[in-house]
């Protein structure tokens, strides 16, 4: 058995049944994705539109593709025909564009709102206040071809486990607060290779794991 298959099986056997594993395949070749696919993995995450489209076109059609990275408004049209879930919605403008492109493809697209929980400036996302006022406004109900089905967050890149845990706790508590305003919220996407165990302890229902499955990434 290859390492990829072993890694997938090991992670799957160690996470609760209600937690979905998204295999983050950015930068890895199709051959690596196919190994994971043959181990039964059907959900894959990418963070670049061009790479996502190229992989969608060449790989098996029953793969569910997740866009997990920062998405530019002018690139939504390329993924709207097939994307399964967009994790990184960070503005009403982007949400409106996804709705428009979903409409022109006669689809409904599921999305997660990204919440800025990390201490780093470089991570994208809504603030807690922004997302609460978005839910209290009637803006979301006007967007008939999208469904906001949950929240996504990335913890600070730090060895401080308590800080990471507190950031995930904060996201979970916001998720619960918003769930009382919108019953469609079911997905809490938090946790990657370095912190998914903590994320699951704090209520994650979807983890995005790359390097623990595929090995160290080479960005060149
Ligand atoms: C790359 C990436 C991941 C996976 O990171 P690993 O450390 O390789 O598990 C998860 N989420 C997002 C948004 C990413 O860009």
mmCIF file of C-alpha atoms and ligand atoms in Angstrom:
data_model
loop_
_atom_site.group_PDB
_atom_site.id
_atom_site.type_symbol
_atom_site.label_atom_id
_atom_site.label_comp_id
_atom_site.label_asym_id
_atom_site.label_seq_id
_atom_site.Cartn_x
_atom_site.Cartn_y
_atom_site.Cartn_z
ATOM 1 C CA UNK A 1 0.000 0.000 0.000
ATOM 2 C CA UNK A 2 1.306 3.477 -0.862
ATOM 3 C CA UNK A 3 1.837 6.079 1.831
ATOM 4 C CA UNK A 4 -1.032 8.195 0.542
ATOM 5 C CA UNK A 5 -3.499 5.349 0.962
ATOM 6 C CA UNK A 6 -2.113 4.510 4.388
ATOM 7 C CA UNK A 7 -2.328 8.144 5.473
ATOM 8 C CA UNK A 8 -5.931 8.482 4.296
ATOM 9 C CA UNK A 9 -7.001 5.287 6.034
ATOM 10 C CA UNK A 10 -5.218 6.240 9.227
ATOM 11 C CA UNK A 11 -6.797 9.692 9.415
ATOM 12 C CA UNK A 12 -10.260 8.351 8.545
ATOM 13 C CA UNK A 13 -10.093 5.685 11.224
ATOM 14 C CA UNK A 14 -9.099 8.275 13.815
ATOM 15 C CA UNK A 15 -11.792 10.896 13.211
ATOM 16 C CA UNK A 16 -15.448 10.699 14.267
ATOM 17 C CA UNK A 17 -17.997 9.579 11.638
ATOM 18 C CA UNK A 18 -19.663 12.995 11.510
ATOM 19 C CA UNK A 19 -16.433 14.746 10.472
ATOM 20 C CA UNK A 20 -15.791 15.058 6.720
ATOM 21 C CA UNK A 21 -12.226 14.811 5.468
ATOM 22 C CA UNK A 22 -11.370 17.146 2.591
ATOM 23 C CA UNK A 23 -8.028 16.102 1.081
ATOM 24 C CA UNK A 24 -6.158 19.281 0.178
ATOM 25 C CA UNK A 25 -4.427 18.445 -3.089
ATOM 26 C CA UNK A 26 -3.044 21.871 -4.086
ATOM 27 C CA UNK A 27 0.404 21.600 -5.727
ATOM 28 C CA UNK A 28 0.202 17.787 -5.855
ATOM 29 C CA UNK A 29 -0.043 15.981 -9.224
ATOM 30 C CA UNK A 30 -3.034 14.064 -10.556
ATOM 31 C CA UNK A 31 -1.234 10.784 -9.839
ATOM 32 C CA UNK A 32 -1.253 11.572 -6.101
ATOM 33 C CA UNK A 33 -4.939 12.527 -6.227
ATOM 34 C CA UNK A 34 -5.755 9.268 -8.007
ATOM 35 C CA UNK A 35 -4.025 7.279 -5.277
ATOM 36 C CA UNK A 36 -6.183 8.979 -2.684
ATOM 37 C CA UNK A 37 -9.233 8.469 -4.901
ATOM 38 C CA UNK A 38 -8.519 4.764 -5.128
ATOM 39 C CA UNK A 39 -8.423 4.663 -1.340
ATOM 40 C CA UNK A 40 -12.024 5.903 -1.410
ATOM 41 C CA UNK A 41 -11.400 9.617 -0.960
ATOM 42 C CA UNK A 42 -13.936 11.653 -2.992
ATOM 43 C CA UNK A 43 -13.621 15.198 -1.568
ATOM 44 C CA UNK A 44 -10.651 17.301 -2.632
ATOM 45 C CA UNK A 45 -9.723 20.906 -1.890
ATOM 46 C CA UNK A 46 -7.764 23.351 -4.038
ATOM 47 C CA UNK A 47 -6.877 26.991 -3.455
ATOM 48 C CA UNK A 48 -6.143 28.242 -7.001
ATOM 49 C CA UNK A 49 -8.839 28.552 -9.649
ATOM 50 C CA UNK A 50 -6.659 27.612 -12.615
ATOM 51 C CA UNK A 51 -5.307 24.490 -10.925
ATOM 52 C CA UNK A 52 -8.770 23.510 -9.727
ATOM 53 C CA UNK A 53 -10.250 23.783 -13.243
ATOM 54 C CA UNK A 54 -7.388 21.804 -14.817
ATOM 55 C CA UNK A 55 -7.765 18.996 -12.273
ATOM 56 C CA UNK A 56 -11.543 18.953 -12.576
ATOM 57 C CA UNK A 57 -11.245 18.538 -16.339
ATOM 58 C CA UNK A 58 -8.852 15.595 -16.230
ATOM 59 C CA UNK A 59 -9.861 13.640 -13.112
ATOM 60 C CA UNK A 60 -12.894 11.381 -12.432
ATOM 61 C CA UNK A 61 -16.206 13.235 -12.534
ATOM 62 C CA UNK A 62 -17.543 11.882 -9.245
ATOM 63 C CA UNK A 63 -14.945 13.873 -7.299
ATOM 64 C CA UNK A 64 -16.472 16.712 -5.253
ATOM 65 C CA UNK A 65 -14.254 19.764 -5.583
ATOM 66 C CA UNK A 66 -13.920 22.262 -2.745
ATOM 67 C CA UNK A 67 -12.517 25.735 -3.356
ATOM 68 C CA UNK A 68 -10.727 26.482 -0.089
ATOM 69 C CA UNK A 69 -8.550 29.466 -0.985
ATOM 70 C CA UNK A 70 -9.080 33.176 -1.441
ATOM 71 C CA UNK A 71 -11.413 33.622 -4.418
ATOM 72 C CA UNK A 72 -11.357 36.675 -6.669
ATOM 73 C CA UNK A 73 -14.698 37.904 -7.989
ATOM 74 C CA UNK A 74 -13.556 37.823 -11.617
ATOM 75 C CA UNK A 75 -12.670 34.116 -11.370
ATOM 76 C CA UNK A 76 -15.945 32.784 -9.967
ATOM 77 C CA UNK A 77 -17.255 32.079 -13.481
ATOM 78 C CA UNK A 78 -14.617 29.414 -14.109
ATOM 79 C CA UNK A 79 -15.591 27.221 -11.156
ATOM 80 C CA UNK A 80 -19.346 27.944 -10.999
ATOM 81 C CA UNK A 81 -20.292 25.105 -13.400
ATOM 82 C CA UNK A 82 -18.932 22.342 -11.143
ATOM 83 C CA UNK A 83 -17.684 23.469 -7.715
ATOM 84 C CA UNK A 84 -19.233 21.543 -4.818
ATOM 85 C CA UNK A 85 -18.494 23.896 -1.915
ATOM 86 C CA UNK A 86 -16.743 27.270 -1.678
ATOM 87 C CA UNK A 87 -15.118 27.689 1.743
ATOM 88 C CA UNK A 88 -13.581 31.147 1.514
ATOM 89 C CA UNK A 89 -16.433 33.633 1.015
ATOM 90 C CA UNK A 90 -15.254 36.845 2.649
ATOM 91 C CA UNK A 91 -17.482 39.613 1.248
ATOM 92 C CA UNK A 92 -21.062 40.288 0.214
ATOM 93 C CA UNK A 93 -19.733 41.301 -3.207
ATOM 94 C CA UNK A 94 -18.220 37.838 -3.709
ATOM 95 C CA UNK A 95 -21.389 36.180 -2.447
ATOM 96 C CA UNK A 96 -23.449 38.201 -4.941
ATOM 97 C CA UNK A 97 -21.161 37.179 -7.798
ATOM 98 C CA UNK A 98 -21.362 33.485 -6.837
ATOM 99 C CA UNK A 99 -25.157 33.788 -6.811
ATOM 100 C CA UNK A 100 -25.155 35.386 -10.280
ATOM 101 C CA UNK A 101 -22.891 32.693 -11.740
ATOM 102 C CA UNK A 102 -24.879 29.930 -10.058
ATOM 103 C CA UNK A 103 -27.994 31.350 -11.701
ATOM 104 C CA UNK A 104 -26.449 31.434 -15.163
ATOM 105 C CA UNK A 105 -25.391 27.789 -14.709
ATOM 106 C CA UNK A 106 -28.845 26.862 -13.362
ATOM 107 C CA UNK A 107 -27.261 25.594 -10.185
ATOM 108 C CA UNK A 108 -27.437 26.106 -6.472
ATOM 109 C CA UNK A 109 -24.012 26.574 -4.963
ATOM 110 C CA UNK A 110 -23.255 25.841 -1.329
ATOM 111 C CA UNK A 111 -20.857 28.199 0.399
ATOM 112 C CA UNK A 112 -19.183 28.745 3.756
ATOM 113 C CA UNK A 113 -18.439 32.191 5.130
ATOM 114 C CA UNK A 114 -14.812 32.568 6.164
ATOM 115 C CA UNK A 115 -14.371 34.153 9.576
ATOM 116 C CA UNK A 116 -11.162 35.909 10.519
ATOM 117 C CA UNK A 117 -10.173 34.173 13.767
ATOM 118 C CA UNK A 118 -6.369 34.314 13.569
ATOM 119 C CA UNK A 119 -4.182 37.045 14.965
ATOM 120 C CA UNK A 120 -2.388 37.393 11.622
ATOM 121 C CA UNK A 121 -3.336 40.255 9.292
ATOM 122 C CA UNK A 122 -2.790 38.107 6.220
ATOM 123 C CA UNK A 123 -5.702 35.738 6.736
ATOM 124 C CA UNK A 124 -8.956 36.742 5.012
ATOM 125 C CA UNK A 125 -12.473 36.696 6.386
ATOM 126 C CA UNK A 126 -15.439 38.484 7.922
ATOM 127 C CA UNK A 127 -15.221 39.773 11.465
ATOM 128 C CA UNK A 128 -17.748 38.433 13.965
ATOM 129 C CA UNK A 129 -19.683 41.730 13.924
ATOM 130 C CA UNK A 130 -19.836 41.804 10.121
ATOM 131 C CA UNK A 131 -21.192 38.303 9.833
ATOM 132 C CA UNK A 132 -23.809 38.823 12.535
ATOM 133 C CA UNK A 133 -25.132 41.947 10.805
ATOM 134 C CA UNK A 134 -25.129 40.106 7.468
ATOM 135 C CA UNK A 135 -27.348 37.411 8.991
ATOM 136 C CA UNK A 136 -29.631 39.991 10.556
ATOM 137 C CA UNK A 137 -30.043 41.865 7.266
ATOM 138 C CA UNK A 138 -32.219 40.488 4.464
ATOM 139 C CA UNK A 139 -29.303 40.373 2.004
ATOM 140 C CA UNK A 140 -28.887 36.595 2.160
ATOM 141 C CA UNK A 141 -32.531 35.842 1.382
ATOM 142 C CA UNK A 142 -32.213 37.842 -1.868
ATOM 143 C CA UNK A 143 -29.537 35.450 -3.121
ATOM 144 C CA UNK A 144 -31.741 32.620 -4.328
ATOM 145 C CA UNK A 145 -29.088 30.405 -5.945
ATOM 146 C CA UNK A 146 -26.661 30.104 -3.080
ATOM 147 C CA UNK A 147 -26.999 28.477 0.311
ATOM 148 C CA UNK A 148 -24.803 29.534 3.194
ATOM 149 C CA UNK A 149 -24.343 26.157 4.856
ATOM 150 C CA UNK A 150 -21.677 26.951 7.401
ATOM 151 C CA UNK A 151 -18.534 28.744 8.498
ATOM 152 C CA UNK A 152 -14.822 28.283 7.854
ATOM 153 C CA UNK A 153 -11.835 29.521 9.807
ATOM 154 C CA UNK A 154 -8.070 29.188 10.005
ATOM 155 C CA UNK A 155 -6.278 29.427 13.327
ATOM 156 C CA UNK A 156 -3.075 31.370 13.794
ATOM 157 C CA UNK A 157 0.050 29.565 12.647
ATOM 158 C CA UNK A 158 1.622 29.204 16.093
ATOM 159 C CA UNK A 159 2.997 26.420 18.310
ATOM 160 C CA UNK A 160 0.742 27.751 21.088
ATOM 161 C CA UNK A 161 -1.942 25.061 21.306
ATOM 162 C CA UNK A 162 -4.036 26.997 23.829
ATOM 163 C CA UNK A 163 -4.266 29.957 21.467
ATOM 164 C CA UNK A 164 -5.324 27.689 18.593
ATOM 165 C CA UNK A 165 -7.913 26.014 20.824
ATOM 166 C CA UNK A 166 -9.328 29.370 21.921
ATOM 167 C CA UNK A 167 -9.634 30.575 18.327
ATOM 168 C CA UNK A 168 -11.547 27.403 17.372
ATOM 169 C CA UNK A 169 -13.730 27.735 20.495
ATOM 170 C CA UNK A 170 -14.605 31.282 19.451
ATOM 171 C CA UNK A 171 -15.578 30.129 15.962
ATOM 172 C CA UNK A 172 -17.731 27.319 17.347
ATOM 173 C CA UNK A 173 -19.534 29.717 19.641
ATOM 174 C CA UNK A 174 -20.211 32.130 16.737
ATOM 175 C CA UNK A 175 -21.457 29.146 14.714
ATOM 176 C CA UNK A 176 -23.927 28.270 17.478
ATOM 177 C CA UNK A 177 -25.088 31.874 17.773
ATOM 178 C CA UNK A 178 -25.698 32.128 14.009
ATOM 179 C CA UNK A 179 -27.417 28.739 13.875
ATOM 180 C CA UNK A 180 -30.255 30.245 15.883
ATOM 181 C CA UNK A 181 -30.737 32.823 13.079
ATOM 182 C CA UNK A 182 -30.317 30.396 10.161
ATOM 183 C CA UNK A 183 -31.208 26.724 10.304
ATOM 184 C CA UNK A 184 -29.195 25.840 7.183
ATOM 185 C CA UNK A 185 -25.884 26.133 9.003
ATOM 186 C CA UNK A 186 -24.533 22.623 9.443
ATOM 187 C CA UNK A 187 -20.872 22.732 8.422
ATOM 188 C CA UNK A 188 -18.037 24.035 10.559
ATOM 189 C CA UNK A 189 -14.860 23.814 8.465
ATOM 190 C CA UNK A 190 -11.849 24.120 10.746
ATOM 191 C CA UNK A 191 -8.614 22.247 11.202
ATOM 192 C CA UNK A 192 -5.675 21.366 8.940
ATOM 193 C CA UNK A 193 -2.732 18.950 9.278
ATOM 194 C CA UNK A 194 -1.176 20.697 12.257
ATOM 195 C CA UNK A 195 -4.345 21.387 14.242
ATOM 196 C CA UNK A 196 -7.238 19.171 13.107
ATOM 197 C CA UNK A 197 -7.264 17.118 16.300
ATOM 198 C CA UNK A 198 -7.817 20.246 18.386
ATOM 199 C CA UNK A 199 -10.389 21.484 15.850
ATOM 200 C CA UNK A 200 -12.406 18.263 16.158
ATOM 201 C CA UNK A 201 -12.318 18.479 19.950
ATOM 202 C CA UNK A 202 -13.741 21.981 19.583
ATOM 203 C CA UNK A 203 -16.586 20.956 17.282
ATOM 204 C CA UNK A 204 -15.265 20.888 13.714
ATOM 205 C CA UNK A 205 -17.399 18.922 11.229
ATOM 206 C CA UNK A 206 -15.046 19.293 8.250
ATOM 207 C CA UNK A 207 -11.257 19.180 8.251
ATOM 208 C CA UNK A 208 -8.984 20.271 5.388
ATOM 209 C CA UNK A 209 -5.859 18.137 5.417
ATOM 210 C CA UNK A 210 -3.043 18.278 2.861
ATOM 211 C CA UNK A 211 0.507 17.538 3.955
ATOM 212 C CA UNK A 212 -0.455 14.795 6.444
ATOM 213 C CA UNK A 213 -1.869 12.894 3.465
ATOM 214 C CA UNK A 214 0.372 13.811 0.549
ATOM 215 C CA UNK A 215 3.641 14.734 2.258
ATOM 216 C CA UNK A 216 5.597 17.985 2.263
ATOM 217 C CA UNK A 217 4.517 20.456 -0.395
ATOM 218 C CA UNK A 218 6.852 21.826 -3.042
ATOM 219 C CA UNK A 219 5.585 25.222 -4.227
ATOM 220 C CA UNK A 220 7.921 25.478 -7.215
HETATM 221 C C1 LIG B 1 -3.243 24.436 2.258
HETATM 222 C C2 LIG B 1 -4.479 24.594 3.052
HETATM 223 C C3 LIG B 1 -4.883 23.605 3.965
HETATM 224 C C4 LIG B 1 -4.103 22.332 4.237
HETATM 225 O O1 LIG B 1 -2.895 22.574 4.840
HETATM 226 P P1 LIG B 1 -1.976 21.354 5.409
HETATM 227 O O2 LIG B 1 -1.160 21.988 6.440
HETATM 228 O O3 LIG B 1 -1.199 20.876 4.243
HETATM 229 O O4 LIG B 1 -2.891 20.332 5.936
HETATM 230 C C5 LIG B 1 -6.070 23.812 4.659
HETATM 231 N N1 LIG B 1 -6.812 24.916 4.473
HETATM 232 C C6 LIG B 1 -6.467 25.880 3.610
HETATM 233 C C7 LIG B 1 -7.339 27.069 3.454
HETATM 234 C C8 LIG B 1 -5.282 25.756 2.873
HETATM 235 O O5 LIG B 1 -4.938 26.727 2.015
#
